[in-house]
Short mmCIF file of C-alpha atoms in Angstrom, two decimals:
data_model
loop_
_atom_site.label_atom_id
_atom_site.label_comp_id
_atom_site.label_asym_id
_atom_site.label_seq_id
_atom_site.Cartn_x
_atom_site.Cartn_y
_atom_site.Cartn_z
CA MET A 815 19.20 -5.91 49.01
CA ASP A 816 20.49 -2.44 49.63
CA ALA A 817 20.88 -0.06 46.48
CA MET A 818 24.75 -0.26 46.82
CA SER A 819 24.53 -3.87 46.59
CA ARG A 820 22.62 -3.82 43.56
CA CYS A 821 24.97 -1.30 41.69
CA PHE A 822 27.72 -3.58 42.81
CA LEU A 823 26.16 -6.56 40.90
CA THR A 824 25.61 -4.51 37.48
CA GLU A 825 29.06 -3.21 38.03
CA ALA A 826 30.62 -6.61 38.25
CA CYS A 827 28.92 -7.88 34.79
CA ASN A 828 30.44 -6.91 31.85
CA LEU A 829 28.54 -5.81 28.74
CA ASP A 830 28.42 -9.43 27.47
CA LEU A 831 26.95 -10.77 30.03
CA LEU A 832 24.54 -7.51 30.43
CA ILE A 833 23.50 -8.80 26.75
CA CYS A 834 22.82 -12.27 27.65
CA VAL A 835 20.51 -10.99 30.50
CA GLY A 836 18.68 -8.49 28.05
CA ARG A 837 17.74 -11.08 25.58
CA HIS A 838 15.51 -12.60 28.38
CA LEU A 839 13.72 -9.06 28.79
CA ALA A 840 10.61 -7.59 27.38
CA PHE A 841 10.89 -4.03 25.96
CA ARG A 842 9.97 -2.30 29.01
CA ASP A 843 12.41 -4.33 31.00
CA LEU A 844 15.19 -3.69 28.73
CA LEU A 845 14.47 0.12 29.04
CA ARG A 846 14.28 -0.10 33.03
CA LEU A 847 17.64 -2.24 33.09
CA SER A 848 19.46 0.22 30.89
CA SER A 849 18.45 3.23 32.92
CA CYS A 850 19.74 1.96 36.31
CA CYS A 851 23.32 3.30 35.99
CA ARG A 852 25.81 4.21 33.49
CA HIS A 853 27.24 0.63 33.55
CA THR A 854 23.82 -0.55 32.12
CA ARG A 855 23.12 2.44 29.88
CA PRO A 856 24.82 0.98 26.94
CA LEU A 857 22.08 -1.75 26.54
CA ALA A 858 19.90 0.78 25.11
CA GLY A 859 22.08 0.95 21.93
CA VAL A 860 22.81 -2.97 21.54
CA GLU A 861 21.18 -3.60 17.97
CA VAL A 862 21.28 -7.31 18.67
CA LEU A 863 18.74 -6.81 21.41
CA TRP A 864 16.48 -4.57 19.40
CA LYS A 865 16.71 -6.97 16.56
CA SER A 866 15.39 -9.70 18.67
CA LEU A 867 12.70 -7.59 20.09
CA CYS A 868 11.47 -6.60 16.49
CA ARG A 869 11.19 -10.42 15.43
CA ILE A 870 9.57 -11.37 18.89
CA ASP A 871 7.03 -8.58 19.26
CA TYR A 872 6.38 -7.72 15.48
CA GLY A 873 7.80 -10.75 13.46
CA LEU A 874 10.00 -8.28 11.52
CA THR A 875 13.57 -9.78 10.37
CA TYR A 876 14.42 -6.94 8.00
CA LYS A 877 15.06 -3.36 8.06
CA HIS A 878 16.57 -0.55 5.87
CA PRO A 879 20.23 -0.42 5.62
CA ASP A 880 20.28 3.19 7.01
CA GLN A 881 18.05 2.43 9.65
CA LEU A 882 18.81 1.15 13.25
CA TYR A 883 16.60 -1.87 14.54
CA ARG A 884 15.92 0.52 17.67
CA VAL A 885 14.43 3.18 15.48
CA LEU A 886 12.32 0.43 13.27
CA TYR A 887 11.09 -0.96 16.82
CA GLN A 888 10.11 2.75 17.76
CA ASN A 889 8.37 3.53 14.62
CA THR A 890 6.30 0.18 14.43
CA ARG A 891 5.22 0.71 18.33
CA THR A 892 4.31 4.42 17.67
CA GLN A 893 2.59 3.47 14.42
CA ARG A 894 4.63 6.50 12.79
CA TYR A 895 3.74 5.56 9.44
CA GLY A 896 0.14 4.80 10.00
CA ARG A 897 0.56 1.06 10.51
CA ALA A 898 2.93 -1.42 11.26
CA PRO A 899 5.58 -3.00 8.63
CA CYS A 900 4.06 -6.16 7.04
CA PRO A 901 5.41 -9.04 9.28
CA HIS A 902 4.64 -11.57 6.49
CA LEU A 903 7.15 -9.98 4.16
CA SER A 904 9.67 -11.34 6.32
CA LEU A 905 8.91 -14.77 5.06
CA ILE A 906 9.60 -13.73 1.71
CA ASP A 907 13.46 -13.99 0.59
CA SER A 908 14.90 -11.08 -1.51
CA ASP A 909 16.16 -13.35 -4.26
CA ILE A 910 13.03 -15.57 -4.32
CA ASP A 911 14.34 -18.63 -5.94
CA GLY A 912 17.08 -17.00 -7.76
CA PRO A 913 16.86 -16.46 -11.28
CA ASP A 914 17.58 -19.54 -13.06
CA THR A 915 15.73 -21.68 -10.14
CA LEU A 916 12.55 -19.02 -10.67
CA ASN A 917 12.39 -19.67 -14.38
CA ASP A 918 12.50 -23.24 -13.96
CA ARG A 919 9.66 -23.00 -11.26
CA LEU A 920 7.74 -20.76 -13.09
CA SER A 921 7.92 -22.01 -16.51
CA PRO A 922 4.22 -21.81 -17.26
CA ILE A 923 4.26 -18.13 -15.97
CA THR A 924 7.17 -17.20 -18.06
CA ILE A 925 6.16 -18.88 -20.79
CA ALA A 926 2.58 -17.14 -20.75
CA ILE A 927 4.23 -13.35 -19.65
CA ARG A 928 7.46 -13.30 -21.62
CA ASP A 929 7.31 -12.40 -25.41
CA ARG A 930 7.16 -15.84 -27.15
CA ASN A 931 6.69 -16.98 -30.78
CA ASP A 932 3.20 -17.45 -32.11
CA ASP A 933 2.30 -20.34 -34.66
CA ASN A 934 3.61 -17.90 -37.44
CA GLY A 935 7.03 -17.54 -35.82
CA GLU A 936 6.23 -13.69 -34.81
CA MET A 937 6.61 -12.22 -31.38
CA GLU A 938 3.44 -11.54 -29.50
CA PRO A 939 3.24 -8.23 -27.36
CA ALA A 940 3.91 -9.00 -23.63
CA GLN A 941 0.66 -7.23 -22.30
CA GLU A 942 -1.51 -9.77 -24.71
CA SER A 943 0.54 -12.58 -23.28
CA MET A 944 0.21 -11.63 -19.88
CA ASP A 945 -3.61 -11.26 -20.52
CA GLN A 946 -3.68 -15.34 -21.24
CA LEU A 947 -3.00 -15.93 -17.48
CA SER A 948 -5.58 -17.64 -15.71
CA CYS A 949 -6.04 -18.98 -12.21
CA GLN A 950 -5.20 -22.70 -11.66
CA ARG A 951 -8.24 -23.51 -9.65
CA CYS A 952 -11.13 -21.77 -11.58
CA SER A 953 -11.86 -20.09 -14.97
CA VAL A 954 -10.82 -16.76 -14.52
CA ARG A 955 -8.76 -15.18 -17.06
CA GLY A 956 -6.70 -11.94 -17.03
CA SER A 957 -3.68 -10.04 -15.48
CA ASP A 958 -5.96 -7.84 -13.86
CA THR A 959 -7.57 -10.33 -11.80
CA ILE A 960 -4.45 -12.55 -11.19
CA PHE A 961 -2.23 -13.03 -8.13
CA ILE A 962 0.94 -15.02 -8.05
CA CYS A 963 2.19 -16.53 -4.81
CA ALA A 964 5.50 -15.11 -3.92
CA THR A 965 6.42 -17.75 -1.58
CA ARG A 966 9.30 -19.88 -2.13
CA HIS A 967 8.73 -23.19 -3.87
CA CYS A 968 5.00 -22.29 -4.47
CA HIS A 969 4.33 -19.40 -7.02
CA GLN A 970 0.52 -20.64 -7.68
CA ILE A 971 -1.45 -18.32 -10.01
CA VAL A 972 -4.82 -17.80 -8.50
CA CYS A 973 -7.59 -15.15 -8.77
CA ASP A 974 -8.37 -13.03 -5.96
CA ARG A 975 -10.79 -15.33 -4.44
CA HIS A 976 -8.48 -18.06 -4.51
CA ALA A 977 -5.62 -15.95 -3.36
CA ARG A 978 -7.48 -15.28 -0.31
CA LEU A 979 -8.15 -18.98 0.16
CA HIS A 980 -4.54 -19.78 -0.63
CA ALA A 981 -3.33 -17.19 2.30
CA ARG A 982 -5.46 -18.95 5.11
CA PRO A 983 -2.84 -20.56 7.70
CA CYS A 984 -2.19 -24.40 6.83
CA GLY A 985 -0.13 -25.82 9.58
CA ALA A 986 3.28 -24.10 9.99
CA GLN A 987 3.10 -22.46 6.77
CA ARG A 988 0.87 -19.11 5.69
CA HIS A 989 1.31 -17.82 2.12
CA SER A 990 0.36 -14.13 2.62
CA ILE A 991 2.06 -12.37 0.07
CA PHE A 992 1.19 -12.13 -3.55
CA PHE A 993 2.90 -10.56 -6.77
CA LYS A 994 0.30 -8.86 -9.33
CA PRO A 995 1.61 -9.16 -12.70
CA ASN A 996 -0.34 -6.43 -14.14
CA MET A 997 1.09 -3.74 -11.98
CA GLY A 998 4.49 -5.06 -10.62
CA GLU A 999 3.36 -4.54 -7.14
CA LEU A 1000 2.82 -7.17 -3.81
CA PHE A 1001 0.04 -7.37 -1.90
CA CYS A 1002 -0.43 -9.09 1.71
CA GLN A 1003 -3.75 -11.09 1.92
CA ALA A 1004 -3.25 -11.45 5.35
CA CYS A 1005 -2.82 -7.63 5.92
CA VAL A 1006 -5.23 -6.96 3.13
CA ASP A 1007 -3.02 -4.25 2.13
CA TRP A 1008 -0.22 -3.32 -0.82
CA VAL A 1009 3.09 -3.56 0.58
CA GLY A 1010 6.11 -1.23 0.11
CA GLY A 1011 4.08 1.89 -0.69
CA ASN A 1012 5.23 5.47 -0.33
CA GLU A 1013 3.40 5.89 2.95
CA THR A 1014 4.83 2.88 4.73
CA ASP A 1015 7.98 2.44 6.95
CA PRO A 1016 11.37 2.73 5.11
CA ALA A 1017 12.24 -0.92 6.00
CA GLU A 1018 9.19 -2.31 4.38
CA GLN A 1019 9.83 -0.04 1.12
CA PHE A 1020 13.29 -1.49 0.82
CA LYS A 1021 12.58 -5.04 1.32
CA ALA A 1022 9.84 -4.97 -0.79
CA ASP A 1023 11.57 -3.14 -3.57
CA ALA A 1024 14.31 -5.93 -3.29
CA VAL A 1025 11.89 -8.85 -3.86
CA LEU A 1026 10.22 -6.80 -6.89
CA SER A 1027 13.49 -6.30 -8.44
CA THR A 1028 13.78 -10.00 -9.04
CA TRP A 1029 10.38 -10.81 -9.68
CA VAL A 1030 9.99 -7.59 -12.60
CA GLY A 1031 13.48 -8.56 -13.83
CA ASN A 1032 12.42 -11.90 -14.57
CA MET A 1033 8.78 -11.67 -15.20
CA TYR A 1034 9.50 -9.02 -18.09
CA ALA A 1035 12.05 -9.83 -20.42
CA ASP A 1036 10.92 -6.86 -22.62
CA THR A 1037 12.90 -3.96 -21.54
CA LEU A 1038 10.23 -1.53 -22.71
CA THR A 1039 7.29 -3.40 -21.13
CA ARG A 1040 9.39 -3.20 -17.77
CA ASN A 1041 9.90 0.26 -18.05
CA ASP A 1042 6.26 0.78 -18.56
CA VAL A 1043 5.25 -1.18 -15.50
CA LEU A 1044 7.99 0.41 -13.41
CA LYS A 1045 6.40 3.84 -14.46
CA LEU A 1046 3.08 2.85 -13.82
CA ARG A 1047 3.83 1.50 -10.61
CA ALA A 1048 5.35 4.78 -9.37
CA LYS A 1049 2.25 6.79 -10.45
CA ARG A 1050 0.10 4.48 -8.91
CA ARG A 1051 1.80 4.36 -5.58
CA LEU A 1052 1.74 8.11 -5.56
CA GLU A 1053 -1.83 8.35 -6.22
CA ARG A 1054 -2.80 5.65 -4.00
CA GLY A 1055 -1.25 7.51 -1.18
CA LEU A 1056 -3.10 10.47 -2.18
CA ARG A 1057 -6.21 8.70 -2.22
CA TRP A 1058 -5.84 6.85 1.02
CA THR A 1059 -5.07 10.27 2.73
CA ASP A 1060 -8.38 11.99 1.42
CA THR A 1061 -10.49 10.65 4.46
CA PRO A 1062 -13.78 12.27 5.16
CA LYS A 1063 -11.95 13.78 8.23
CA TYR A 1064 -9.26 15.27 6.52
CA ILE A 1065 -11.53 16.43 3.74
CA MET A 1066 -13.71 18.60 6.32
CA GLN A 1067 -10.60 19.95 7.92
CA GLN A 1068 -9.75 21.95 4.67
CA ASP A 1069 -11.47 25.32 4.19
CA THR A 1070 -13.14 24.34 1.13
CA CYS A 1071 -13.71 21.15 -0.87
CA PHE A 1072 -13.99 20.00 -4.62
CA PHE A 1073 -16.71 17.71 -6.07
CA ILE A 1074 -15.62 15.29 -8.78
CA SER A 1075 -17.85 12.90 -10.76
CA SER A 1076 -18.23 9.58 -9.00
CA ARG A 1077 -18.24 7.97 -12.61
CA TRP A 1078 -14.68 9.13 -13.32
CA MET A 1079 -13.53 8.23 -9.81
CA ALA A 1080 -14.73 4.85 -9.99
CA ASP A 1081 -12.29 4.27 -12.87
CA TRP A 1082 -9.41 6.01 -11.15
CA GLU A 1083 -9.75 3.94 -8.08
CA LEU A 1084 -9.91 0.94 -10.32
CA PHE A 1085 -6.24 1.94 -11.55
CA VAL A 1086 -5.08 2.92 -7.99
CA GLU A 1087 -6.03 -0.31 -6.50
CA GLY A 1088 -4.74 -2.53 -9.27
CA TRP A 1089 -7.71 -3.90 -11.05
CA SER A 1090 -7.19 -1.95 -14.24
CA ARG A 1091 -3.41 -1.83 -15.57
CA ASP A 1092 -3.69 1.66 -16.97
CA PRO A 1093 -5.03 5.01 -15.64
CA PRO A 1094 -8.35 6.24 -16.89
CA SER A 1095 -8.42 7.55 -20.22
CA ASP A 1096 -11.54 9.54 -20.34
CA PRO A 1097 -11.45 13.34 -19.17
CA ILE A 1098 -12.98 14.38 -16.07
CA ASP A 1099 -16.51 15.43 -17.12
CA HIS A 1100 -19.41 16.98 -14.98
CA ASP A 1101 -21.57 18.03 -18.04
CA HIS A 1102 -24.11 15.46 -17.34
CA LEU A 1103 -24.63 16.87 -13.88
CA ARG A 1104 -25.29 20.51 -15.28
CA LEU A 1105 -28.83 21.99 -16.16
CA GLN A 1106 -29.27 23.89 -19.67
CA ASP A 1107 -28.24 27.22 -18.18
CA GLY A 1108 -24.95 25.52 -16.79
CA SER A 1109 -25.73 25.78 -13.38
CA LEU A 1110 -25.53 22.26 -11.11
CA ASN A 1111 -28.73 20.19 -10.66
CA PRO A 1112 -29.37 20.59 -7.29
CA ALA A 1113 -31.33 17.07 -7.21
CA ILE A 1114 -27.88 15.15 -7.63
CA SER A 1115 -26.50 13.47 -4.33
CA PHE A 1116 -23.14 13.60 -2.97
CA SER A 1117 -21.51 12.04 0.15
CA PRO A 1118 -17.82 11.55 1.55
CA PHE A 1119 -18.88 8.39 3.18
CA ALA A 1120 -20.61 6.41 0.11
CA PRO A 1121 -19.08 7.41 -2.98
CA ASP A 1122 -20.50 4.53 -4.86
CA MET A 1123 -23.96 5.55 -4.32
CA THR A 1124 -23.72 9.30 -5.25
CA ASP A 1125 -23.38 11.22 -8.22
CA LEU A 1126 -20.44 13.35 -7.07
CA VAL A 1127 -17.10 12.57 -4.60
CA VAL A 1128 -16.18 15.06 -2.46
CA VAL A 1129 -12.58 15.70 -2.53
CA SER A 1130 -9.74 17.67 -0.89
CA PRO A 1131 -7.94 20.75 -2.64
CA ARG A 1132 -4.73 18.75 -2.91
CA THR A 1133 -6.25 15.50 -4.34
CA TRP A 1134 -8.15 18.18 -6.74
CA GLN A 1135 -5.20 19.99 -7.92
CA TYR A 1136 -3.30 16.85 -8.42
CA LEU A 1137 -5.74 15.40 -10.88
CA VAL A 1138 -6.48 18.48 -12.97
CA ALA A 1139 -2.75 18.57 -13.38
CA HIS A 1140 -2.19 15.13 -14.67
CA TYR A 1141 -5.61 14.48 -16.12
CA ILE A 1142 -7.85 16.15 -18.63
CA LEU A 1143 -10.56 18.36 -17.59
CA ASN A 1144 -13.49 19.26 -19.56
CA GLY A 1145 -15.50 22.33 -18.33
CA ARG A 1146 -15.53 24.13 -15.27
CA PRO A 1147 -14.56 22.53 -11.81
CA ILE A 1148 -17.03 22.39 -9.12
CA ALA A 1149 -15.74 23.61 -5.87
CA GLN A 1150 -17.79 24.73 -2.57
CA SER A 1151 -17.39 28.19 -3.59
CA ASP A 1152 -19.54 27.38 -6.79
CA LEU A 1153 -22.58 26.57 -4.71
CA VAL A 1154 -24.56 30.00 -5.46
CA PRO A 1155 -27.15 31.09 -5.19
CA ARG A 1156 -27.00 29.96 -1.85
CA ASP A 1157 -30.88 29.20 -1.50
CA LYS A 1158 -30.69 26.99 -4.41
CA TYR A 1159 -28.02 25.02 -2.97
CA GLU A 1160 -29.13 25.40 0.63
CA HIS A 1161 -29.33 21.40 1.64
CA TRP A 1162 -25.79 20.87 0.19
CA THR A 1163 -23.94 23.52 2.44
CA ALA A 1164 -26.11 22.24 5.33
CA GLN A 1165 -24.82 18.62 4.60
CA LEU A 1166 -21.43 19.77 4.37
CA ALA A 1167 -21.75 21.73 7.76
CA GLN A 1168 -23.33 18.80 9.48
CA TRP A 1169 -20.70 16.51 8.16
CA ARG A 1170 -17.96 18.54 9.32
CA SER A 1171 -19.32 19.08 12.65
CA ARG A 1172 -19.58 15.30 12.85
CA LEU A 1173 -16.13 14.41 11.73
CA LEU A 1174 -14.17 17.42 13.72
CA MET A 1175 -16.22 17.33 17.05
#
């Protein structure tokens, strides 16, 4: 078949017929067909084809209202936001079970979380009621360690360990998305990641916010508690993105770096990762790391690779500036420029130079 015959065949097909053909094509084949001639070029802009490809290739059935499925597919394919949108979020309905049905199915949860009357007829604080949540499979208790399955008709209350067991595939069902009541966020046990963060694709953010609006509206009847949860969620998402961006490679790419107490960083990461509802209240304090003359103890250890096993954690200037602007700092900061005299901290500067050459090679 010559080129004229092939061109005639494409001209003989209207757009509806070409769309039917495009439904059976993979991503690259669809692009090849749309680039054949001016008659097939409109195929590249047919949203129904890109919607089908998003579902088949990446398991995505949602997008942002202002986003095209073609753009969503491109973002997912190129990992524009660091990772693909969570495909398991497609299995969660935005309205969950609806407010009335949700209250019926979650009666044990809503009784425990909402403000309720105690024996004396007085109202208990919502947070104290929430802390009475316990795993339905073991004795673990407390909102900081509890997850609630967000899958329709399920809503089991489980701890972290049983959430991982609950998320294992069972036949055609997989309950991967969980709601964490102490922080008002969604966590995917299959992706092992928080869903809908500031650093994710706009489609995932929109879908997650739609799901969370129903959960938060029904779980926290008290307006003050709900506003507090939403405020802390926004703060946690911002700081989580800041912490995740602060990789050893990113830190070593900066002209300088700062050191912060690993004790304080451990408390901060508990808040960032949702294991503590409130941010650290203790100030950033390095006095226990200094000698009597105010200089740093040269025997203390630090590493960007093992913060749990060192005295100091290395952070970037951007992270340090945020922390000192939003948390209390006692005493002077510890920066790379403070490592004087050089001979006293020679092993520190040698380590930093070695890590920089190792990460940036």
